[in-house]
Amino acid sequence: MTTQNRPLNSQNVADFLQKFNLKKASIQKALDSLADSGRISFKEYGKQKIYLARQDQFDIPNSDELNRMKAENTKLQETLDEQRRAISEVEGEIKTLQSNLTLEQIHAKEANMRKEVDEMEENLTKLRGGVTLVSLEERKSVEGRYMDTISHWRRRKRMFKDLWDAITENSPKDLKEFKDELGIEYDEDAGVSLLSFCDLMRHGKKRVRGQ
């Protein structure tokens, strides 16, 4: 109580002395005894007593001493701030060093990169020599799926045209406005063309024959 010099009730004291397994009733008696002997003072607030150390035992600093203490406190705070900044800088350097690769990791990464470069150079050499990296079976499989997709596209496009023509044949509405109203988009609206994809397939077959 003297060390902290702040008001305490019996529960506060019991919490501080919890490790000694003292009962709150015993602590209350001890506080009352100290108050009765004048060693501490107390104030009553309803049913609760607040105990505090006698203030006449403390040296009260004058204004000069208070100013000196404030100046020392300001200086200590500045020193503390500098130390915190220094610690923060050191922690930042540690994180930077930890994020860098070790020599062993650098060698491992270099080996992987060299392996990838060798594989790419090998593929490039094959391409320059006219070697086809895709097998004939794989090429036929891809071309077959491509042609199936084109066929589905062409068939669905024809089905839509027949249906659209039947719906709009005698319609008094403007066809563009009607299309926008229904949220319909043509291939051209999406920036694609069936014809361009068909041409791409024909050009691919010509290159195969020319090889």
PDB file of C-alpha atoms in Angstrom, residues 121-203:
ATOM      1  CA  GLU A 121      16.562 -25.490 -75.561  1.00  0.00           C
ATOM      2  CA  GLU A 122      15.989 -29.150 -76.374  1.00  0.00           C
ATOM      3  CA  ASN A 123      12.424 -28.423 -77.537  1.00  0.00           C
ATOM      4  CA  LEU A 124      13.665 -25.433 -79.548  1.00  0.00           C
ATOM      5  CA  THR A 125      16.286 -27.597 -81.258  1.00  0.00           C
ATOM      6  CA  LYS A 126      13.617 -30.127 -82.196  1.00  0.00           C
ATOM      7  CA  LEU A 127      11.385 -27.401 -83.620  1.00  0.00           C
ATOM      8  CA  ARG A 128      14.248 -25.952 -85.663  1.00  0.00           C
ATOM      9  CA  GLY A 129      14.980 -29.415 -86.998  1.00  0.00           C
ATOM     10  CA  GLY A 130      11.403 -29.850 -88.166  1.00  0.00           C
ATOM     11  CA  VAL A 131      10.492 -32.368 -85.481  1.00  0.00           C
ATOM     12  CA  THR A 132       6.803 -32.339 -84.521  1.00  0.00           C
ATOM     13  CA  LEU A 133       6.430 -32.311 -80.749  1.00  0.00           C
ATOM     14  CA  VAL A 134       2.760 -33.285 -80.949  1.00  0.00           C
ATOM     15  CA  SER A 135       2.093 -36.843 -82.078  1.00  0.00           C
ATOM     16  CA  LEU A 136      -0.160 -37.571 -85.048  1.00  0.00           C
ATOM     17  CA  GLU A 137      -2.706 -39.289 -82.767  1.00  0.00           C
ATOM     18  CA  GLU A 138      -2.881 -36.264 -80.461  1.00  0.00           C
ATOM     19  CA  ARG A 139      -3.240 -33.924 -83.434  1.00  0.00           C
ATOM     20  CA  LYS A 140      -6.085 -35.976 -84.914  1.00  0.00           C
ATOM     21  CA  SER A 141      -7.820 -36.103 -81.546  1.00  0.00           C
ATOM     22  CA  VAL A 142      -7.652 -32.329 -81.125  1.00  0.00           C
ATOM     23  CA  GLU A 143      -8.775 -31.723 -84.710  1.00  0.00           C
ATOM     24  CA  GLY A 144     -11.700 -34.119 -84.217  1.00  0.00           C
ATOM     25  CA  ARG A 145     -12.899 -32.313 -81.099  1.00  0.00           C
ATOM     26  CA  TYR A 146     -12.429 -28.998 -82.882  1.00  0.00           C
ATOM     27  CA  MET A 147     -14.520 -30.098 -85.874  1.00  0.00           C
ATOM     28  CA  ASP A 148     -17.238 -31.460 -83.574  1.00  0.00           C
ATOM     29  CA  THR A 149     -17.390 -28.116 -81.796  1.00  0.00           C
ATOM     30  CA  ILE A 150     -17.604 -26.241 -85.109  1.00  0.00           C
ATOM     31  CA  SER A 151     -20.379 -28.571 -86.264  1.00  0.00           C
ATOM     32  CA  HIS A 152     -22.382 -28.006 -83.059  1.00  0.00           C
ATOM     33  CA  TRP A 153     -21.871 -24.283 -83.436  1.00  0.00           C
ATOM     34  CA  ARG A 154     -23.035 -24.277 -87.077  1.00  0.00           C
ATOM     35  CA  ARG A 155     -26.084 -26.451 -86.271  1.00  0.00           C
ATOM     36  CA  ARG A 156     -27.160 -24.321 -83.306  1.00  0.00           C
ATOM     37  CA  LYS A 157     -26.650 -21.171 -85.356  1.00  0.00           C
ATOM     38  CA  ARG A 158     -28.927 -22.552 -88.111  1.00  0.00           C
ATOM     39  CA  MET A 159     -31.542 -23.678 -85.543  1.00  0.00           C
ATOM     40  CA  PHE A 160     -31.617 -20.220 -83.995  1.00  0.00           C
ATOM     41  CA  LYS A 161     -31.954 -18.535 -87.407  1.00  0.00           C
ATOM     42  CA  ASP A 162     -34.891 -20.751 -88.369  1.00  0.00           C
ATOM     43  CA  LEU A 163     -36.624 -20.131 -85.039  1.00  0.00           C
ATOM     44  CA  TRP A 164     -35.918 -16.389 -85.096  1.00  0.00           C
ATOM     45  CA  ASP A 165     -37.200 -16.023 -88.642  1.00  0.00           C
ATOM     46  CA  ALA A 166     -40.401 -17.867 -87.716  1.00  0.00           C
ATOM     47  CA  ILE A 167     -41.020 -15.650 -84.651  1.00  0.00           C
ATOM     48  CA  THR A 168     -40.268 -12.330 -86.319  1.00  0.00           C
ATOM     49  CA  GLU A 169     -41.767 -13.028 -89.762  1.00  0.00           C
ATOM     50  CA  ASN A 170     -44.961 -11.058 -89.144  1.00  0.00           C
ATOM     51  CA  SER A 171     -43.789  -9.064 -86.115  1.00  0.00           C
ATOM     52  CA  PRO A 172     -44.373  -5.289 -86.339  1.00  0.00           C
ATOM     53  CA  LYS A 173     -41.510  -4.627 -83.878  1.00  0.00           C
ATOM     54  CA  ASP A 174     -38.126  -3.347 -84.878  1.00  0.00           C
ATOM     55  CA  LEU A 175     -35.949  -6.512 -84.953  1.00  0.00           C
ATOM     56  CA  LYS A 176     -32.910  -4.861 -83.342  1.00  0.00           C
ATOM     57  CA  GLU A 177     -34.991  -3.435 -80.489  1.00  0.00           C
ATOM     58  CA  PHE A 178     -36.758  -6.786 -80.079  1.00  0.00           C
ATOM     59  CA  LYS A 179     -33.407  -8.588 -79.952  1.00  0.00           C
ATOM     60  CA  ASP A 180     -32.086  -6.164 -77.313  1.00  0.00           C
ATOM     61  CA  GLU A 181     -35.298  -6.504 -75.328  1.00  0.00           C
ATOM     62  CA  LEU A 182     -34.867 -10.304 -75.186  1.00  0.00           C
ATOM     63  CA  GLY A 183     -31.179  -9.990 -74.350  1.00  0.00           C
ATOM     64  CA  ILE A 184     -30.091 -11.911 -77.468  1.00  0.00           C
ATOM     65  CA  GLU A 185     -26.533 -11.527 -78.771  1.00  0.00           C
ATOM     66  CA  TYR A 186     -25.245 -12.555 -82.187  1.00  0.00           C
ATOM     67  CA  ASP A 187     -21.760 -13.963 -82.637  1.00  0.00           C
ATOM     68  CA  GLU A 188     -20.666 -10.598 -83.982  1.00  0.00           C
ATOM     69  CA  ASP A 189     -21.882  -8.905 -80.783  1.00  0.00           C
ATOM     70  CA  ALA A 190     -19.482 -11.113 -78.827  1.00  0.00           C
ATOM     71  CA  GLY A 191     -16.640 -10.390 -81.260  1.00  0.00           C
ATOM     72  CA  VAL A 192     -16.424 -13.919 -82.741  1.00  0.00           C
ATOM     73  CA  SER A 193     -17.097 -15.374 -86.173  1.00  0.00           C
ATOM     74  CA  LEU A 194     -17.877 -18.936 -87.161  1.00  0.00           C
ATOM     75  CA  LEU A 195     -16.319 -18.363 -90.567  1.00  0.00           C
ATOM     76  CA  SER A 196     -12.978 -17.294 -89.064  1.00  0.00           C
ATOM     77  CA  PHE A 197     -12.784 -20.497 -87.025  1.00  0.00           C
ATOM     78  CA  CYS A 198     -13.617 -22.590 -90.103  1.00  0.00           C
ATOM     79  CA  ASP A 199     -10.880 -20.798 -92.049  1.00  0.00           C
ATOM     80  CA  LEU A 200      -8.435 -21.473 -89.225  1.00  0.00           C
ATOM     81  CA  MET A 201      -9.106 -25.193 -89.545  1.00  0.00           C
ATOM     82  CA  ARG A 202      -8.620 -25.136 -93.333  1.00  0.00           C
ATOM     83  CA  HIS A 203      -5.323 -23.247 -93.021  1.00  0.00           C
TER      84      HIS A 203
END
